[in-house]
PDB file of C-alpha atoms in Angstrom:
ATOM      1  CA  UNK E   1      -0.003   0.000   0.000  1.00 90.00           C
ATOM      2  CA  UNK E   2       1.263   3.466  -0.881  1.00 95.00           C
ATOM      3  CA  UNK E   3       1.901   5.404   2.351  1.00 95.00           C
ATOM      4  CA  UNK E   4       3.823   8.461   1.131  1.00 95.00           C
ATOM      5  CA  UNK E   5       5.182  10.154  -1.996  1.00 95.00           C
ATOM      6  CA  UNK E   6       8.357   8.065  -1.904  1.00 97.00           C
ATOM      7  CA  UNK E   7       6.234   4.876  -2.038  1.00 96.00           C
ATOM      8  CA  UNK E   8       4.190   6.365  -4.878  1.00 96.00           C
ATOM      9  CA  UNK E   9       7.307   6.928  -7.017  1.00 96.00           C
ATOM     10  CA  UNK E  10       8.638   3.484  -6.082  1.00 97.00           C
ATOM     11  CA  UNK E  11       5.395   1.812  -7.212  1.00 97.00           C
ATOM     12  CA  UNK E  12       5.438   3.751 -10.489  1.00 95.00           C
ATOM     13  CA  UNK E  13       9.059   2.765 -11.130  1.00 95.00           C
ATOM     14  CA  UNK E  14       8.459  -0.909 -10.350  1.00 96.00           C
ATOM     15  CA  UNK E  15       5.347  -1.006 -12.565  1.00 95.00           C
ATOM     16  CA  UNK E  16       7.360   0.479 -15.431  1.00 93.00           C
ATOM     17  CA  UNK E  17      10.116  -2.133 -14.898  1.00 94.00           C
ATOM     18  CA  UNK E  18       7.475  -4.869 -15.011  1.00 94.00           C
ATOM     19  CA  UNK E  19       6.399  -3.533 -18.421  1.00 91.00           C
ATOM     20  CA  UNK E  20      10.039  -3.215 -19.619  1.00 91.00           C
ATOM     21  CA  UNK E  21       9.704   0.572 -19.868  1.00 89.00           C
ATOM     22  CA  UNK E  22      12.656   2.612 -18.655  1.00 87.00           C
ATOM     23  CA  UNK E  23      11.237   6.124 -19.003  1.00 85.00           C
ATOM     24  CA  UNK E  24       7.720   7.484 -19.320  1.00 83.00           C
ATOM     25  CA  UNK E  25       6.927   9.852 -22.179  1.00 82.00           C
ATOM     26  CA  UNK E  26       3.739  11.309 -23.629  1.00 81.00           C
ATOM     27  CA  UNK E  27       3.592   8.721 -26.441  1.00 81.00           C
ATOM     28  CA  UNK E  28       3.213   5.991 -23.838  1.00 78.00           C
ATOM     29  CA  UNK E  29      -0.340   7.241 -23.195  1.00 75.00           C
ATOM     30  CA  UNK E  30      -1.290   5.855 -26.607  1.00 80.00           C
ATOM     31  CA  UNK E  31       1.180   3.027 -27.040  1.00 84.00           C
ATOM     32  CA  UNK E  32       0.581   1.300 -23.712  1.00 88.00           C
ATOM     33  CA  UNK E  33      -2.970   1.776 -22.383  1.00 92.00           C
ATOM     34  CA  UNK E  34      -2.551  -0.797 -19.608  1.00 93.00           C
ATOM     35  CA  UNK E  35       0.441   1.038 -18.158  1.00 92.00           C
ATOM     36  CA  UNK E  36      -1.457   4.330 -18.458  1.00 93.00           C
ATOM     37  CA  UNK E  37      -4.265   2.706 -16.462  1.00 95.00           C
ATOM     38  CA  UNK E  38      -1.809   1.467 -13.832  1.00 95.00           C
ATOM     39  CA  UNK E  39      -0.262   4.926 -13.461  1.00 95.00           C
ATOM     40  CA  UNK E  40      -3.707   6.397 -12.856  1.00 96.00           C
ATOM     41  CA  UNK E  41      -4.466   3.583 -10.382  1.00 97.00           C
ATOM     42  CA  UNK E  42      -1.279   4.392  -8.446  1.00 97.00           C
ATOM     43  CA  UNK E  43      -2.083   8.113  -8.472  1.00 97.00           C
ATOM     44  CA  UNK E  44      -5.543   7.378  -7.051  1.00 97.00           C
ATOM     45  CA  UNK E  45      -3.997   5.159  -4.369  1.00 97.00           C
ATOM     46  CA  UNK E  46      -1.604   7.958  -3.429  1.00 97.00           C
ATOM     47  CA  UNK E  47      -4.358  10.566  -3.156  1.00 97.00           C
ATOM     48  CA  UNK E  48      -6.671   8.239  -1.251  1.00 96.00           C
ATOM     49  CA  UNK E  49      -4.016   7.073   1.242  1.00 96.00           C
ATOM     50  CA  UNK E  50      -1.807  10.128   1.664  1.00 96.00           C
ATOM     51  CA  UNK E  51      -3.556  13.349   0.758  1.00 94.00           C
ATOM     52  CA  UNK E  52      -6.154  13.993   3.444  1.00 92.00           C
ATOM     53  CA  UNK E  53      -6.192  17.770   2.854  1.00 95.00           C
ATOM     54  CA  UNK E  54      -9.115  19.480   1.092  1.00 96.00           C
ATOM     55  CA  UNK E  55      -7.289  19.880  -2.255  1.00 95.00           C
ATOM     56  CA  UNK E  56      -6.153  16.254  -2.161  1.00 95.00           C
ATOM     57  CA  UNK E  57      -9.698  15.029  -1.568  1.00 95.00           C
ATOM     58  CA  UNK E  58     -11.067  17.157  -4.411  1.00 96.00           C
ATOM     59  CA  UNK E  59      -8.339  15.979  -6.799  1.00 96.00           C
ATOM     60  CA  UNK E  60      -9.041  12.371  -5.778  1.00 96.00           C
ATOM     61  CA  UNK E  61     -12.706  12.830  -6.750  1.00 96.00           C
ATOM     62  CA  UNK E  62     -11.713  14.405 -10.060  1.00 97.00           C
ATOM     63  CA  UNK E  63      -9.295  11.543 -10.856  1.00 97.00           C
ATOM     64  CA  UNK E  64     -12.015   8.946 -10.288  1.00 97.00           C
ATOM     65  CA  UNK E  65     -13.794   9.995 -13.506  1.00 97.00           C
ATOM     66  CA  UNK E  66     -10.968   9.200 -15.974  1.00 97.00           C
ATOM     67  CA  UNK E  67     -10.118   6.088 -13.925  1.00 97.00           C
ATOM     68  CA  UNK E  68     -13.695   4.842 -14.239  1.00 97.00           C
ATOM     69  CA  UNK E  69     -13.696   5.607 -17.980  1.00 97.00           C
ATOM     70  CA  UNK E  70     -10.393   3.773 -18.543  1.00 96.00           C
ATOM     71  CA  UNK E  71     -11.657   0.824 -16.492  1.00 96.00           C
ATOM     72  CA  UNK E  72     -14.663   0.502 -18.786  1.00 96.00           C
ATOM     73  CA  UNK E  73     -12.645   0.977 -21.981  1.00 95.00           C
ATOM     74  CA  UNK E  74     -10.051  -1.647 -21.019  1.00 95.00           C
ATOM     75  CA  UNK E  75     -12.444  -4.101 -19.321  1.00 95.00           C
ATOM     76  CA  UNK E  76     -10.844  -3.870 -15.869  1.00 96.00           C
ATOM     77  CA  UNK E  77     -12.490  -3.955 -12.489  1.00 96.00           C
ATOM     78  CA  UNK E  78      -9.393  -3.412 -10.389  1.00 96.00           C
ATOM     79  CA  UNK E  79      -9.858  -1.610  -7.065  1.00 97.00           C
ATOM     80  CA  UNK E  80      -7.286   0.491  -5.271  1.00 96.00           C
ATOM     81  CA  UNK E  81      -4.775  -0.900  -2.764  1.00 97.00           C
ATOM     82  CA  UNK E  82      -4.900  -4.503  -3.969  1.00 97.00           C
ATOM     83  CA  UNK E  83      -1.611  -4.969  -5.868  1.00 97.00           C
ATOM     84  CA  UNK E  84       1.902  -4.391  -4.578  1.00 97.00           C
ATOM     85  CA  UNK E  85       4.648  -2.754  -6.666  1.00 97.00           C
ATOM     86  CA  UNK E  86       5.658  -4.320  -9.970  1.00 96.00           C
ATOM     87  CA  UNK E  87       2.180  -4.993 -11.354  1.00 96.00           C
ATOM     88  CA  UNK E  88       2.150  -5.970 -15.025  1.00 96.00           C
ATOM     89  CA  UNK E  89      -1.191  -6.224 -16.772  1.00 96.00           C
ATOM     90  CA  UNK E  90      -0.283  -8.104 -19.960  1.00 92.00           C
ATOM     91  CA  UNK E  91      -3.076  -6.681 -22.131  1.00 89.00           C
ATOM     92  CA  UNK E  92      -6.548  -5.349 -21.825  1.00 89.00           C
ATOM     93  CA  UNK E  93      -9.591  -7.566 -21.499  1.00 91.00           C
ATOM     94  CA  UNK E  94     -11.821  -8.746 -18.698  1.00 95.00           C
ATOM     95  CA  UNK E  95     -10.018  -8.649 -15.345  1.00 97.00           C
ATOM     96  CA  UNK E  96     -12.191  -8.610 -12.225  1.00 97.00           C
ATOM     97  CA  UNK E  97     -10.634  -8.309  -8.764  1.00 97.00           C
ATOM     98  CA  UNK E  98     -12.481  -8.173  -5.429  1.00 97.00           C
ATOM     99  CA  UNK E  99     -11.782  -5.137  -3.243  1.00 96.00           C
ATOM    100  CA  UNK E 100     -10.509  -7.239  -0.318  1.00 97.00           C
ATOM    101  CA  UNK E 101      -7.948  -9.294  -2.271  1.00 97.00           C
ATOM    102  CA  UNK E 102      -4.277  -8.710  -1.415  1.00 97.00           C
ATOM    103  CA  UNK E 103      -1.510  -9.405  -3.942  1.00 97.00           C
ATOM    104  CA  UNK E 104       2.210  -9.004  -3.254  1.00 97.00           C
ATOM    105  CA  UNK E 105       4.871  -7.454  -5.458  1.00 97.00           C
ATOM    106  CA  UNK E 106       5.701  -8.442  -9.044  1.00 97.00           C
ATOM    107  CA  UNK E 107       2.422  -9.881 -10.245  1.00 97.00           C
ATOM    108  CA  UNK E 108       1.846 -10.465 -13.970  1.00 97.00           C
ATOM    109  CA  UNK E 109      -1.802 -10.905 -14.815  1.00 97.00           C
ATOM    110  CA  UNK E 110      -3.511 -11.737 -18.115  1.00 97.00           C
ATOM    111  CA  UNK E 111      -7.035 -11.205 -19.394  1.00 95.00           C
ATOM    112  CA  UNK E 112     -10.209 -13.138 -18.512  1.00 96.00           C
ATOM    113  CA  UNK E 113      -9.028 -13.402 -14.910  1.00 97.00           C
ATOM    114  CA  UNK E 114     -11.285 -13.289 -11.885  1.00 97.00           C
ATOM    115  CA  UNK E 115     -10.027 -13.112  -8.302  1.00 97.00           C
ATOM    116  CA  UNK E 116     -12.972 -13.017  -5.950  1.00 95.00           C
ATOM    117  CA  UNK E 117     -14.801 -13.886  -2.816  1.00 95.00           C
ATOM    118  CA  UNK E 118     -15.917 -17.327  -1.772  1.00 91.00           C
ATOM    119  CA  UNK E 119     -17.944 -17.943   1.401  1.00 91.00           C
ATOM    120  CA  UNK E 120     -17.263 -14.366   2.528  1.00 92.00           C
ATOM    121  CA  UNK E 121     -13.461 -14.668   2.307  1.00 96.00           C
ATOM    122  CA  UNK E 122     -10.956 -13.481  -0.291  1.00 96.00           C
ATOM    123  CA  UNK E 123      -7.558 -14.798  -1.459  1.00 97.00           C
ATOM    124  CA  UNK E 124      -4.121 -13.539  -0.462  1.00 97.00           C
ATOM    125  CA  UNK E 125      -1.445 -13.952  -3.112  1.00 98.00           C
ATOM    126  CA  UNK E 126       2.294 -13.715  -2.403  1.00 97.00           C
ATOM    127  CA  UNK E 127       5.143 -12.117  -4.345  1.00 97.00           C
ATOM    128  CA  UNK E 128       6.245 -13.006  -7.894  1.00 97.00           C
ATOM    129  CA  UNK E 129       2.956 -14.458  -9.096  1.00 97.00           C
ATOM    130  CA  UNK E 130       2.223 -15.260 -12.736  1.00 97.00           C
ATOM    131  CA  UNK E 131      -1.491 -15.514 -13.561  1.00 97.00           C
ATOM    132  CA  UNK E 132      -2.187 -16.880 -17.052  1.00 97.00           C
ATOM    133  CA  UNK E 133      -5.330 -16.053 -19.084  1.00 97.00           C
ATOM    134  CA  UNK E 134      -8.671 -17.317 -17.843  1.00 96.00           C
ATOM    135  CA  UNK E 135      -7.660 -18.056 -14.251  1.00 97.00           C
ATOM    136  CA  UNK E 136     -10.319 -18.024 -11.522  1.00 98.00           C
ATOM    137  CA  UNK E 137      -9.153 -17.681  -7.905  1.00 97.00           C
ATOM    138  CA  UNK E 138     -11.651 -17.522  -5.072  1.00 96.00           C
ATOM    139  CA  UNK E 139     -12.197 -18.169  -1.384  1.00 95.00           C
ATOM    140  CA  UNK E 140     -10.172 -17.576   1.747  1.00 96.00           C
ATOM    141  CA  UNK E 141      -7.009 -19.155   0.378  1.00 97.00           C
ATOM    142  CA  UNK E 142      -3.317 -18.254   0.365  1.00 97.00           C
ATOM    143  CA  UNK E 143      -1.064 -18.624  -2.652  1.00 97.00           C
ATOM    144  CA  UNK E 144       2.649 -18.637  -1.776  1.00 97.00           C
ATOM    145  CA  UNK E 145       5.523 -16.724  -3.356  1.00 97.00           C
ATOM    146  CA  UNK E 146       6.964 -17.556  -6.794  1.00 97.00           C
ATOM    147  CA  UNK E 147       3.875 -19.360  -8.059  1.00 97.00           C
ATOM    148  CA  UNK E 148       2.803 -19.706 -11.705  1.00 97.00           C
ATOM    149  CA  UNK E 149      -0.869 -20.410 -12.361  1.00 97.00           C
ATOM    150  CA  UNK E 150      -1.691 -22.082 -15.685  1.00 97.00           C
ATOM    151  CA  UNK E 151      -4.319 -20.957 -18.178  1.00 96.00           C
ATOM    152  CA  UNK E 152      -7.966 -21.472 -17.218  1.00 96.00           C
ATOM    153  CA  UNK E 153      -7.088 -22.895 -13.801  1.00 97.00           C
ATOM    154  CA  UNK E 154      -9.707 -22.763 -11.059  1.00 97.00           C
ATOM    155  CA  UNK E 155      -7.918 -22.185  -7.768  1.00 97.00           C
ATOM    156  CA  UNK E 156     -10.005 -22.828  -4.652  1.00 95.00           C
ATOM    157  CA  UNK E 157      -7.413 -24.094  -2.178  1.00 96.00           C
ATOM    158  CA  UNK E 158      -4.098 -22.818  -0.804  1.00 97.00           C
ATOM    159  CA  UNK E 159      -0.706 -23.601  -2.364  1.00 97.00           C
ATOM    160  CA  UNK E 160       2.891 -23.320  -1.073  1.00 96.00           C
ATOM    161  CA  UNK E 161       5.826 -21.328  -2.483  1.00 96.00           C
ATOM    162  CA  UNK E 162       7.745 -22.200  -5.673  1.00 96.00           C
ATOM    163  CA  UNK E 163       5.198 -24.283  -7.542  1.00 97.00           C
ATOM    164  CA  UNK E 164       3.386 -24.344 -10.870  1.00 97.00           C
ATOM    165  CA  UNK E 165      -0.333 -25.045 -10.580  1.00 97.00           C
ATOM    166  CA  UNK E 166      -2.944 -25.747 -13.242  1.00 97.00           C
ATOM    167  CA  UNK E 167      -6.197 -27.558 -13.868  1.00 96.00           C
ATOM    168  CA  UNK E 168      -9.795 -27.576 -12.744  1.00 94.00           C
ATOM    169  CA  UNK E 169      -9.582 -27.713  -9.760  1.00 95.00           C
ATOM    170  CA  UNK E 170      -5.986 -26.534  -9.605  1.00 96.00           C
ATOM    171  CA  UNK E 171      -3.268 -28.878  -8.445  1.00 97.00           C
ATOM    172  CA  UNK E 172       0.515 -28.755  -8.342  1.00 96.00           C
ATOM    173  CA  UNK E 173       1.974 -29.877 -11.664  1.00 96.00           C
ATOM    174  CA  UNK E 174       5.632 -29.128 -10.872  1.00 94.00           C
ATOM    175  CA  UNK E 175       7.967 -27.558  -8.370  1.00 93.00           C
ATOM    176  CA  UNK E 176      10.315 -24.763  -9.367  1.00 85.00           C
ATOM    177  CA  UNK E 177      14.014 -25.420  -8.918  1.00 79.00           C
ATOM    178  CA  UNK E 178      14.853 -21.727  -9.115  1.00 69.00           C
ATOM    179  CA  UNK E 179      12.600 -19.225  -7.325  1.00 57.00           C
ATOM    180  CA  UNK E 180      12.887 -16.795 -10.282  1.00 58.00           C
ATOM    181  CA  UNK E 181      11.895 -19.185 -13.052  1.00 56.00           C
ATOM    182  CA  UNK E 182       8.528 -18.960 -14.770  1.00 54.00           C
ATOM    183  CA  UNK E 183       7.655 -22.254 -16.399  1.00 48.00           C
ATOM    184  CA  UNK E 184       4.456 -21.277 -18.198  1.00 49.00           C
TER     185      UNK E 184
END
């Protein structure tokens, strides 16, 4: 969660690294709509969490309009304060995330993904998570660090660190030798 301006700039920098972008320029607004969306998401998080003054509250309300519009245009339902730094949305398309979900740093997420509530509880995902297209994650589960989730998997139970999971319902299909490797 962004707690101050330093965090805000850190989140922006990590998100750009996740998209393999070294420097932001005006052309990026048109060349990379998902990163533009993420930058607006991070700005909203900063104003919601850090700027409690009158001007900050007004600017937060003003920013909600373009954020809502971009959410509709790109097919995202991504609330504030869910993802840690290093978020990479691969491309636009249907992505629906519950407000209470918590995801660690360095998450790469693809389209047609739904992370939601099950029996009143929501998932907690660790760091370095790869979520392939079509994945459904729900319930009060915990996904460990360095986990890759295969396409169209339905995840309804917890999994440990350093694994690749896939299937309906999801199960471990392999263990990662190296914590940084992505098998999918």
